[in-house]
Coordinates of C-alpha atoms in Angstrom, one line a residue:
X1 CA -16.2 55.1 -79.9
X2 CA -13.3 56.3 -78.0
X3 CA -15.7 56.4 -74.7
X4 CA -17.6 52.9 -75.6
X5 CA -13.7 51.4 -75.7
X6 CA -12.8 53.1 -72.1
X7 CA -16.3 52.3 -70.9
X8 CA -15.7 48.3 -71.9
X9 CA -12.3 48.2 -70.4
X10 CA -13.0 49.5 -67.0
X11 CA -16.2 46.9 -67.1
X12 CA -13.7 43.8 -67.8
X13 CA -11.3 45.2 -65.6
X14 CA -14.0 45.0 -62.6
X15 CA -15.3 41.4 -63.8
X16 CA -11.5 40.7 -63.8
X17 CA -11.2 41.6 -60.2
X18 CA -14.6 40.0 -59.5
X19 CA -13.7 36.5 -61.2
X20 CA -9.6 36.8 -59.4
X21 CA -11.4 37.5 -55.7
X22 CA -13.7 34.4 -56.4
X23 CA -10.5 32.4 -57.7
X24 CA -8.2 33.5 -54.5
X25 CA -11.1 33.1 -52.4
X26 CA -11.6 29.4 -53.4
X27 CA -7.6 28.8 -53.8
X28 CA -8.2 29.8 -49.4
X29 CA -10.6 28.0 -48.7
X30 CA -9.2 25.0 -50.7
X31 CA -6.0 25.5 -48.1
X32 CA -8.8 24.7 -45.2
X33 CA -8.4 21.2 -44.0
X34 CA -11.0 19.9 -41.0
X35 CA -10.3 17.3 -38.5
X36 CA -12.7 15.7 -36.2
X37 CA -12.6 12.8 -33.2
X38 CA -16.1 11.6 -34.4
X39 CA -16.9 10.7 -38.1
X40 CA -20.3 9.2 -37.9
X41 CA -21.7 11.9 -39.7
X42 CA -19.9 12.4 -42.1
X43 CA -20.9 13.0 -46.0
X44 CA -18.7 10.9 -48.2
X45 CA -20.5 12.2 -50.8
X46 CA -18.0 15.6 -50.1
X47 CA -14.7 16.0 -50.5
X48 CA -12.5 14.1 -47.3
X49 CA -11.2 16.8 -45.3
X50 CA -13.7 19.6 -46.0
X51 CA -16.3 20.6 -43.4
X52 CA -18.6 17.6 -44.2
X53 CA -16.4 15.3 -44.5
X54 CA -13.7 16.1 -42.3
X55 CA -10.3 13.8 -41.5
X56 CA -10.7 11.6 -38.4
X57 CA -7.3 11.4 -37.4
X58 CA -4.2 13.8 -36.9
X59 CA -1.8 11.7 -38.9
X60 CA -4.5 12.1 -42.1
X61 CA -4.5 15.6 -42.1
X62 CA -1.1 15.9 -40.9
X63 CA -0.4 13.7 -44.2
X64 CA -2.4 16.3 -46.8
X65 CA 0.4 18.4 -48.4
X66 CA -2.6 20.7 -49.4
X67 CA -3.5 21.7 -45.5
X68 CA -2.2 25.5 -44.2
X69 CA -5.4 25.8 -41.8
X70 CA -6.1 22.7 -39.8
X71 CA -9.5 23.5 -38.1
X72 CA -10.5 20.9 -35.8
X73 CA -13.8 20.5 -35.1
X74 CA -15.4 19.9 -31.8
X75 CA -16.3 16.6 -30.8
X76 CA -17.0 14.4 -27.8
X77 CA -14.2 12.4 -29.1
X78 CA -10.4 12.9 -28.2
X79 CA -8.3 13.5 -31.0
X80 CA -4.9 11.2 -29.7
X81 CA -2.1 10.8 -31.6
X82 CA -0.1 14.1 -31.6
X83 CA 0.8 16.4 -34.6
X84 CA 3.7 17.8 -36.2
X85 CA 3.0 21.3 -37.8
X86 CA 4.8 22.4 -41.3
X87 CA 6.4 25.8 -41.9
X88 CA 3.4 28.4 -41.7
X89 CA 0.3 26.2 -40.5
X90 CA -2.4 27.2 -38.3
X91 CA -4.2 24.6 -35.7
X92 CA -7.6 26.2 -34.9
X93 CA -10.0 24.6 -32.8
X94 CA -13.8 25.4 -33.7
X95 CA -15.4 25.0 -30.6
X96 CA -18.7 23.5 -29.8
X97 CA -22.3 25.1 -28.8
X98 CA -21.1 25.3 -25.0
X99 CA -17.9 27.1 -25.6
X100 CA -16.2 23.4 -24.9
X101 CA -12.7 23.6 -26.7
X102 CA -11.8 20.2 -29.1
X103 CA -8.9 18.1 -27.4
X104 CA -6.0 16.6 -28.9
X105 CA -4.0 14.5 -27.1
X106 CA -1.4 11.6 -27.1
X107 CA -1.2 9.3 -24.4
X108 CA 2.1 7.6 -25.2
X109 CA 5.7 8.0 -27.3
X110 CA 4.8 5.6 -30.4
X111 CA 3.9 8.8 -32.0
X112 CA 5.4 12.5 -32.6
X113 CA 7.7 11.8 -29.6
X114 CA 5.0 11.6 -27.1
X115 CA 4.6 14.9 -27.8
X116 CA 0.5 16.7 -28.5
X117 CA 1.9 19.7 -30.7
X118 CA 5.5 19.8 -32.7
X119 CA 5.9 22.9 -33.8
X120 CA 7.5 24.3 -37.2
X121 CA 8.0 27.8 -37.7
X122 CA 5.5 30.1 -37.7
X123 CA 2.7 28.6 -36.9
X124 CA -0.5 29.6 -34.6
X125 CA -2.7 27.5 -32.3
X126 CA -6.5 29.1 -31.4
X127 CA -9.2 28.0 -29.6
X128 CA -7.3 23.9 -28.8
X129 CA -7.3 22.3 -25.4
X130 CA -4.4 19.5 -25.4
X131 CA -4.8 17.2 -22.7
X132 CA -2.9 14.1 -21.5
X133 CA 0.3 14.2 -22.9
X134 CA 2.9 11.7 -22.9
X135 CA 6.1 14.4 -23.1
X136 CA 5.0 18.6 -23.9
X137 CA 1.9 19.8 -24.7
X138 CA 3.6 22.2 -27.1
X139 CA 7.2 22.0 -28.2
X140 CA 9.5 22.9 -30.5
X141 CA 12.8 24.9 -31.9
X142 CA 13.5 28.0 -34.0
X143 CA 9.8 28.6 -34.2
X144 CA 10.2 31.8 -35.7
X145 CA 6.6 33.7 -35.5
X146 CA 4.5 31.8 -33.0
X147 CA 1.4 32.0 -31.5
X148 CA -0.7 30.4 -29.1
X149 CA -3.6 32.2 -27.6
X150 CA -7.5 31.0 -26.1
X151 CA -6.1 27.6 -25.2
X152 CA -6.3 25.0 -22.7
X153 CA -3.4 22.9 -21.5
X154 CA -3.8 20.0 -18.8
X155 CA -2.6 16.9 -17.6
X156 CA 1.1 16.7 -19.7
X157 CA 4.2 15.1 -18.6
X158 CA 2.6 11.6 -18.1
X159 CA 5.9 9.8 -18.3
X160 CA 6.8 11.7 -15.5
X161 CA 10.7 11.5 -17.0
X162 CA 13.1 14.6 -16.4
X163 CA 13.8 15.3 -20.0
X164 CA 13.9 19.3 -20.0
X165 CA 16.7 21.7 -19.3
X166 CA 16.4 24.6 -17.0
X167 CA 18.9 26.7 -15.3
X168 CA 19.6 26.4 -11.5
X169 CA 22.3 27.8 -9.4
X170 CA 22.6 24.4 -7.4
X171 CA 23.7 22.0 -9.7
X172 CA 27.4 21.6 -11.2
X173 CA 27.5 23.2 -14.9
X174 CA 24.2 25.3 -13.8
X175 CA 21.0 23.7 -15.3
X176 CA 19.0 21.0 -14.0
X177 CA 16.7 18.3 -16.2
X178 CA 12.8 19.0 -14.8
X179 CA 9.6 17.3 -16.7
X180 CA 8.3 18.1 -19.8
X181 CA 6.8 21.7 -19.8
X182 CA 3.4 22.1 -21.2
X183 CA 5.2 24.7 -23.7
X184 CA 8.4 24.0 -24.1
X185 CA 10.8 26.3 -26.7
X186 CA 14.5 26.5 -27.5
X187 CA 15.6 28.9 -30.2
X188 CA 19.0 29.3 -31.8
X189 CA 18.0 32.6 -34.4
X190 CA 15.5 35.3 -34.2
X191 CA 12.0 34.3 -32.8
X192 CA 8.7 36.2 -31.6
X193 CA 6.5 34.2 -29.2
X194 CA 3.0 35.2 -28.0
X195 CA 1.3 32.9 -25.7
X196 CA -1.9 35.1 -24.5
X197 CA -5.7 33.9 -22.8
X198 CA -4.6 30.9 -21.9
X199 CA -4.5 28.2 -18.9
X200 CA -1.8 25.9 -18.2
X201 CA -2.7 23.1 -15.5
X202 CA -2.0 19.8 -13.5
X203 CA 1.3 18.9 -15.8
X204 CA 4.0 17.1 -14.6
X205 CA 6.8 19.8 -15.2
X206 CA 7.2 23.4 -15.8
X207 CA 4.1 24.8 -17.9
X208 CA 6.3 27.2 -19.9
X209 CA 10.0 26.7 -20.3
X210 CA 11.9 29.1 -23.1
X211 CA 15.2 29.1 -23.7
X212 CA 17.2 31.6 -26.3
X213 CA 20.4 30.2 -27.5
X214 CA 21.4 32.6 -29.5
X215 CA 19.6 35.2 -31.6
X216 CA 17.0 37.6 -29.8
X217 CA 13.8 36.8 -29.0
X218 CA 10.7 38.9 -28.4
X219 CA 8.5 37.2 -26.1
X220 CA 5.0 38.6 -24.7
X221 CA 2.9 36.0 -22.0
X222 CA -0.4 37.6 -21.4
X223 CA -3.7 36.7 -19.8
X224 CA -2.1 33.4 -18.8
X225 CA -3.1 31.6 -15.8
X226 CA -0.5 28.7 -14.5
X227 CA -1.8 26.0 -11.9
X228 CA -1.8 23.2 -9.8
X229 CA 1.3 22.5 -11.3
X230 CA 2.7 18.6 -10.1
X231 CA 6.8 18.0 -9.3
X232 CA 8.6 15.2 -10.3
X233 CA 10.6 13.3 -7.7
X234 CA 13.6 13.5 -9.4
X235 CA 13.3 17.5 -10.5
X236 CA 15.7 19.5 -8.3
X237 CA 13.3 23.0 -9.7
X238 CA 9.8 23.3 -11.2
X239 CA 9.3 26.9 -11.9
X240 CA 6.0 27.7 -13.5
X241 CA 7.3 29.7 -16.0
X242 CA 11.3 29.8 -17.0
X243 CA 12.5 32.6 -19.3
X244 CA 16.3 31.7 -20.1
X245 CA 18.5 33.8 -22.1
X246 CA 22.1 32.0 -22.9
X247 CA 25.5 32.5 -24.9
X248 CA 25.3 35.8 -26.3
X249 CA 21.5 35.9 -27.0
X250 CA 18.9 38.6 -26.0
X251 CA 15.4 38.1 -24.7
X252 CA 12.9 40.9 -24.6
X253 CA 10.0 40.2 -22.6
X254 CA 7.2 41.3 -21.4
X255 CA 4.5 39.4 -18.6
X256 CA 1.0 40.8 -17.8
X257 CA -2.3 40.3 -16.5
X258 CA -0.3 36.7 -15.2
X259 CA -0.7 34.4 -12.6
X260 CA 0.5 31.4 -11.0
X261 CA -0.7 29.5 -8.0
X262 CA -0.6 26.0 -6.0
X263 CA 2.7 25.3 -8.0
X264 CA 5.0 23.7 -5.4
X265 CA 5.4 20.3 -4.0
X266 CA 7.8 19.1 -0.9
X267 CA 10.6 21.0 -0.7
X268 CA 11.2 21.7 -4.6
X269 CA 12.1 24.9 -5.9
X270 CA 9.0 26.1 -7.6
X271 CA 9.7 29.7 -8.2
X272 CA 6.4 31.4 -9.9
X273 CA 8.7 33.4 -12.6
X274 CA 12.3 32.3 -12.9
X275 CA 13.6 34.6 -15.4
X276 CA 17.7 34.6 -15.8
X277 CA 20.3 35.8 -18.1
X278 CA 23.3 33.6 -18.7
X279 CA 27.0 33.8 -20.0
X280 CA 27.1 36.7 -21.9
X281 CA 23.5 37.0 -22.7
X282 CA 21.5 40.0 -22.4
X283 CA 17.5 40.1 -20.8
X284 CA 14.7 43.1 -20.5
X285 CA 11.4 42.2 -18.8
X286 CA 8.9 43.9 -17.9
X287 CA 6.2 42.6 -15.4
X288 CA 3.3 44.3 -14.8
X289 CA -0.5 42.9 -13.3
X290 CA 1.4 39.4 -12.2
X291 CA 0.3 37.4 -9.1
X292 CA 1.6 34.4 -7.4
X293 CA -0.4 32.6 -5.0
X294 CA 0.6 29.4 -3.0
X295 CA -2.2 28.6 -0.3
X296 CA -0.8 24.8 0.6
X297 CA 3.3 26.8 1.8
X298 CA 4.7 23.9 -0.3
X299 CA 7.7 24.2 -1.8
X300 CA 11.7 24.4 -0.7
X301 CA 13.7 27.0 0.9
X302 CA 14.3 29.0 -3.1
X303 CA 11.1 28.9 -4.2
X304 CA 9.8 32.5 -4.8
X305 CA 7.1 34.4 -5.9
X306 CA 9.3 35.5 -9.4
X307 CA 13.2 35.3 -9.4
X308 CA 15.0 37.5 -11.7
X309 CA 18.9 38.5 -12.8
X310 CA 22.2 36.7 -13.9
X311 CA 22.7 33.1 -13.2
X312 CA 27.2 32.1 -13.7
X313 CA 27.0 35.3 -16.0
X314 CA 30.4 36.1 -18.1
X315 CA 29.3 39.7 -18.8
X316 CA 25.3 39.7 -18.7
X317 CA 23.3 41.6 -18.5
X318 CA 19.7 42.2 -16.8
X319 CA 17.5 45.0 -16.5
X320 CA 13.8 44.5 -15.0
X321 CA 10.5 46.2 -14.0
X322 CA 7.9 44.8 -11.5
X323 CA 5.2 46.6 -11.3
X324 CA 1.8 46.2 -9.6
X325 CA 1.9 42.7 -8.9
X326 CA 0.4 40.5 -5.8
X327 CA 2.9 37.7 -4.2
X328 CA 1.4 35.8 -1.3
X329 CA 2.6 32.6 0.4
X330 CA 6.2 32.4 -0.7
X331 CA 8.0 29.8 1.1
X332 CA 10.9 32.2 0.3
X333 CA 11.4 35.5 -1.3
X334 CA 8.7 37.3 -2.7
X335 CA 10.1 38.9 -5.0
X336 CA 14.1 38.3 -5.5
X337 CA 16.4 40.1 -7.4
X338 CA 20.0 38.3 -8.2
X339 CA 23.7 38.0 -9.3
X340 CA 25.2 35.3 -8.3
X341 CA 27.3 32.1 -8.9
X342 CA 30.7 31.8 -10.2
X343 CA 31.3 34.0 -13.3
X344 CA 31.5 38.0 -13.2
X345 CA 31.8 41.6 -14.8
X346 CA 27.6 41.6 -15.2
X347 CA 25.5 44.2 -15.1
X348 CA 21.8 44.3 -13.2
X349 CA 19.2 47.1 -13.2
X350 CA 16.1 46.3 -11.2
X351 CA 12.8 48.8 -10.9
X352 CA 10.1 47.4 -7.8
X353 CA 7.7 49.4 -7.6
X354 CA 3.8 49.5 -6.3
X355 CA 3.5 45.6 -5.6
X356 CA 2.2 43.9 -2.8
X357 CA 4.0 41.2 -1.0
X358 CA 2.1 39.3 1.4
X359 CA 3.1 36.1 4.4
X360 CA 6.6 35.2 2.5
X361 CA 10.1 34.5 4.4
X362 CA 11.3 37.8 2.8
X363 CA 9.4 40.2 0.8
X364 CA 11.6 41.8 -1.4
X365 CA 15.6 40.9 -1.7
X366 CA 18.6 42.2 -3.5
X367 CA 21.0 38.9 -3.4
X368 CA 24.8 38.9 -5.1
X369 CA 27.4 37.0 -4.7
X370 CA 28.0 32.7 -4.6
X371 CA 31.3 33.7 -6.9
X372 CA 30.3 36.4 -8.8
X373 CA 32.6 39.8 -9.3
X374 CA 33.3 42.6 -10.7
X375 CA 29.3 43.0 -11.1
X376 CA 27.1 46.6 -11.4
X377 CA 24.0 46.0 -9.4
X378 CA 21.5 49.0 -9.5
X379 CA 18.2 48.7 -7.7
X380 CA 15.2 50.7 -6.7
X381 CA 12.7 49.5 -4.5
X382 CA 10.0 51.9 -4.5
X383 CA 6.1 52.5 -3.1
X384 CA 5.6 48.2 -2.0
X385 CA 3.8 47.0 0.6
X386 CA 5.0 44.2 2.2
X387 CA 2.9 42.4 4.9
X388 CA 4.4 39.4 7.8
X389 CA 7.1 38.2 6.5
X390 CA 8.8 36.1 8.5
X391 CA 12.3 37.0 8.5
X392 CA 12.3 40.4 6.6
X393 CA 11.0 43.0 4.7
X394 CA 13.6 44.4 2.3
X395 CA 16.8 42.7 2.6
X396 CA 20.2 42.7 1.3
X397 CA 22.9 40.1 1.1
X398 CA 25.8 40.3 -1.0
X399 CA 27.3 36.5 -0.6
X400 CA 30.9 36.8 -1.2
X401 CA 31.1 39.0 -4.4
X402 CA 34.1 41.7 -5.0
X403 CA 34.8 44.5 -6.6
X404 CA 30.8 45.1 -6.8
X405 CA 29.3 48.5 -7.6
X406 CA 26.1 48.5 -5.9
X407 CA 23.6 51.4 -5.7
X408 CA 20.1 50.1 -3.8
X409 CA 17.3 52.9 -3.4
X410 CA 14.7 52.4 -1.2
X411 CA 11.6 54.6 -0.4
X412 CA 8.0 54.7 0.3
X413 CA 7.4 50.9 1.5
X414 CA 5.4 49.8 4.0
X415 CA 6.6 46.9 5.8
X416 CA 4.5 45.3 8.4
X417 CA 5.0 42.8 11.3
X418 CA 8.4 41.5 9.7
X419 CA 11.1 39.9 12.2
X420 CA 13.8 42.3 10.9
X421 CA 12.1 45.4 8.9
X422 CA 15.1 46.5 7.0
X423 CA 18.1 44.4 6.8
X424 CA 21.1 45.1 5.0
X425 CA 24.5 42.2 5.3
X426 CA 27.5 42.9 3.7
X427 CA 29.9 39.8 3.2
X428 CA 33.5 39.3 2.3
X429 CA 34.5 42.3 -0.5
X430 CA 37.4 44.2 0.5
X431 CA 37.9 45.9 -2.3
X432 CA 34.1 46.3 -2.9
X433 CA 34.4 49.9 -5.1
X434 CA 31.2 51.2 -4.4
X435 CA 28.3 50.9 -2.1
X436 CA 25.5 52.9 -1.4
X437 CA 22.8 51.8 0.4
X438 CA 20.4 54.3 0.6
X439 CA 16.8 54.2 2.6
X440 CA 16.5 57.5 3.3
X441 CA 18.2 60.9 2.5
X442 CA 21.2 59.4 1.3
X443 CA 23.6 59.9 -1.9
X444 CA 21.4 58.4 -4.2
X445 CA 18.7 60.8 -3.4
X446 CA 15.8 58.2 -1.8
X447 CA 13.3 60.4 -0.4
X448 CA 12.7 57.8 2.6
X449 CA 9.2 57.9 3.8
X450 CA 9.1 54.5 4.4
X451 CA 6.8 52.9 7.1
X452 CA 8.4 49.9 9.0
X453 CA 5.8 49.4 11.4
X454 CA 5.3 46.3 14.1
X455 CA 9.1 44.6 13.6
X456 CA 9.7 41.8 16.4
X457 CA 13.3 41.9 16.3
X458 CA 14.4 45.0 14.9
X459 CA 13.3 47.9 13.0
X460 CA 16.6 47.8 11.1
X461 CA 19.6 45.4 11.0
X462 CA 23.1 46.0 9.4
X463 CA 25.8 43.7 9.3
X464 CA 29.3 43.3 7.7
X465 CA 30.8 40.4 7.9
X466 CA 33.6 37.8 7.1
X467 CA 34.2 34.4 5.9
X468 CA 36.0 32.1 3.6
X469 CA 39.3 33.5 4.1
X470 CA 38.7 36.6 1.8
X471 CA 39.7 40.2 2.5
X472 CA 37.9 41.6 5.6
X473 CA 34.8 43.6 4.9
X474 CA 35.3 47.0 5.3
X475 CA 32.5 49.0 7.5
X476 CA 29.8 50.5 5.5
X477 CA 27.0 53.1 6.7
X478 CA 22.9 52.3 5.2
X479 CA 21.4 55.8 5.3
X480 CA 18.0 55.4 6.5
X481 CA 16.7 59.1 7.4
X482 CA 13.6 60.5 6.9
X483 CA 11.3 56.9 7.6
X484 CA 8.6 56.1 10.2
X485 CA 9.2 53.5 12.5
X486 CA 5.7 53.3 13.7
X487 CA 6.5 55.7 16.9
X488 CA 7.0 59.2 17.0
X489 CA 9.8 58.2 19.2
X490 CA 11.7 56.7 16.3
X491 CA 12.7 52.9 15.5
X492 CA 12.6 50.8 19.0
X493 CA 15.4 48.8 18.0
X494 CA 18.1 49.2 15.9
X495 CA 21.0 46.4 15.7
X496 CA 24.7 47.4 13.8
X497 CA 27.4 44.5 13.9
X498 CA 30.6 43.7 12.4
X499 CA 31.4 47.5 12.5
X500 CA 28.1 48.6 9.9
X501 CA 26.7 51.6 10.8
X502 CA 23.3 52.9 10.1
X503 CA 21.8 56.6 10.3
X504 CA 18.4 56.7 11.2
X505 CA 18.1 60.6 12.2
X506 CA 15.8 62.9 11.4
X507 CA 13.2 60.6 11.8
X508 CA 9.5 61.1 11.2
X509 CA 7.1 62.1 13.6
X510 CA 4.1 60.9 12.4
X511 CA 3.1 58.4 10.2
X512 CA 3.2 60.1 6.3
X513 CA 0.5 57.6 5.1
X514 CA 0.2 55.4 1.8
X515 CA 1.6 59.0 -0.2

């Protein structure tokens, strides 16, 4: 009897199971709710909003309290009207038999702001392509756990209005208004953001602006193509992508398998990456597999390849890798490393290593100064190959910043057909506490073995120099032993001013190769 009892119970506990799997199962798929652009065949005879008989608008599904999954289905109809997601809600897009993605779009401001997606928290967005926008493509604030991946973005920004909030170094108070991004997202508390396998095109603005307020964000852009990006006539910048850590926040990010190309118009600053820690903010990035390609050399005199460090920082702090990346057609730096403008006592670490850099102005730059003091600057430059620039190949400049601690390590580039190879210019710093320029056998331990091959001007340049009624610059010595100059004779030229010295000797006698 005892056995018959046991034997019963575990049979209703497995019908149980059976019968609370169904029961969940159907409380899921009664969270479901579909959307299409075209209703002509629908089946009133189902319930409105399931498969077959799905919502034809976003403002009815966007009304059903009952909707956590928003599938839209595709259509040759565009969805218009914009869509404001709740706390938790998926948008998936359920393509059609050619892989063609459904579109949502909203063509003016008389609803959701102008705006195609307003975001909640936590929400996702899958397989959607939102096309001509009035404002953002995607937009919102505090979004918590977001994620947009195997999307298509095009044609936002259609009121052409500057109505977004970047950071620039050349404009009073430090930020400029640009045109709607494609994603745009400020956050004031903890957030993780994942936009992956997706393209961002022919917008009006910046196709992905973030900005961290306070609170830290964890931020990973993969797979992600940016292009044909317009400018605004009014938008002093239009970076592609702008990564913005302010107040006291901290960003943790992470680009890959990137790129960004044809982003620049006129003379605007369209920088490919702009990624910047503010105040007393605190940014790590990591860039690995990114390119930047601008084949139409549009764009202003600051428009790089990726720009990265402390804009008026109070204490910031920056550390970065770039790693195996491809920059061609800067109509400035390639790739630019930074502290500068008015502020102080920041701290940037900077790791270059194994990228190309190809017909820029400069290829790779370490740039302080503008105001900035007191500042810890500590870069290594490492295994690049940089190929006609038109000014140079690495360069320094420290601006007018004092009291700087600055260790720059540079070994095993190639630099090809630049005007100067290597140049290195000190500016006004008296008291500067530390510097150590090293290219070759010096303090810091750089191994040389760089290649500086074909320079019109000179091989190497080093400069100190005054202005602005500061302290004068004392003389400083780049050590730059140990490197090929494309002759076993040693560099052809070699130019010291303002009382900088440079040490060239031992030199190589043949050319060590791509080791």
């Amino acid at each position: 009897m005892r056995a018959l009892m046991l034997s019963f119970t575990a049979t209703f506990i497995r019908i149980s199971s059976v019968v609370l799997i169904l029961v969940l199962s159907n409380a899921a798929l009664s969270d479901e709710c579909y959307v299409t652009g075209d209703t002509s065949t629908n089946n009133s005879s189902k319930s409105l909003g399931s498969k077959r008989n799905p919502y034809g608008s976003l403002a009815a599904v966007e009304a059903d309290a009952g909707c956590d999954t928003i599938l839209v289905l595709y259509s040759g109809v565009v969805l218009d009207g914009g869509i404001s997601l709740r706390d938790g809600q998926e948008l998936i897009g359920q393509p059609g038999s050619s892989k063609a993605l459904p579109i949502i779009s909203n063509t003016s401001a008389a609803s959701n702001d102008g705006h195609g997606v307003r975001l909640g928290s936590n929400n996702s967005i899958t397989n959607l392509h939102i096309s001509g926008v009035y404002n953002s493509a995607v937009i919102g604030e505090d979004v918590g756990n977001l994620s947009i991946q195997n999307s298509l973005i095009t044609g936002f920004g259609l009121s052409e209005q500057t109505v977004f909030v970047l950071p620039t170094l050349f404009r009073p108070g430090g930020f400029a208004e640009v045109g709607p991004p494609g994603i745009g997202i400020e956050s004031s508390a903890d957030v993780r953001i994942r936009v992956s396998e997706t393209e961002i095109r022919d917008g009006n603005g910046t196709s992905i602006g973030i900005g961290a307020l306070s609170g830290h964000a964890d931020i990973e852009i993969e797979y992600v193509t940016v292009r044909d990006q317009n400018h605004l006539a009014d938008a002093e910048i239009s970076p592609g992508i702008s990564v913005a850590s302010v107040g006291v926040s901290s960003v943790d990010l992470k680009v890959q398998n990137t790129s960004v190309s044809n982003i620049g118009a006129g003379l605007s600053n369209s920088d490919g990456l702009a990624l910047v820690a503010l105040e007393s903010s605190t940014m790590k990035v990591f860039v690995d597999e990114y390119s930047y390609l601008n084949p139409d050399g549009d764009g202003g005199g600051s428009a790089t390849g990726m720009e990265m460090g402390v804009f008026f920082g109070t204490g910031a702090s920056f550390e970065g890798t770039v790693k195996n990346s491809h920059i061609q057609g800067s109509t400035s730096t390639g790739i630019q490393v930074l502290d500068q403008a008015p502020g102080g006592s920041n701290q940037v670490i900077a790791h270059v290593h194994d990228n190309e850099v190809h017909d820029s102005v400069v290829g790779i730059q370490l740039a302080l100064g503008f105001g900035a003091a007191n500042g810890t600057s500590m870069m290594t430059i490492d295994s690049n190959l940089v190929v006609n620039p038109s000014f140079a190949g690495i360069h320094f400049i420290n601006g007018f910043e004092q009291q700087t601690f600055v260790d720059l390590l540079i070994q095993r580039n190639t630099v090809m057909n630049a005007l100067f190879g290597l140049r290195f210019e000190q500016g006004v710093g008296g008291s500067v506490a530390s510097l150590n320029l090293d290219a070759g056998l010096g303090r810091l331990g750089s191994q040389g073995r760089n290649r500086i091959i074909g320079s019109q001007a000179a091989d190497i340049y080093v400069e100190a120099f005054d202005c602005c009624g500061f302290p004068p610059t004392p003389t400083f010595t780049v050590e730059a032993a140990n490197n090929w100059w494309g002759s076993d004779t040693g560099p052809a030229q070699v130019i010291e001013a303002g009382g900088a010295t440079v040490d060239v000797t031992p030199f190589l006698t043949e050319d060590p190769g791509d080791d």
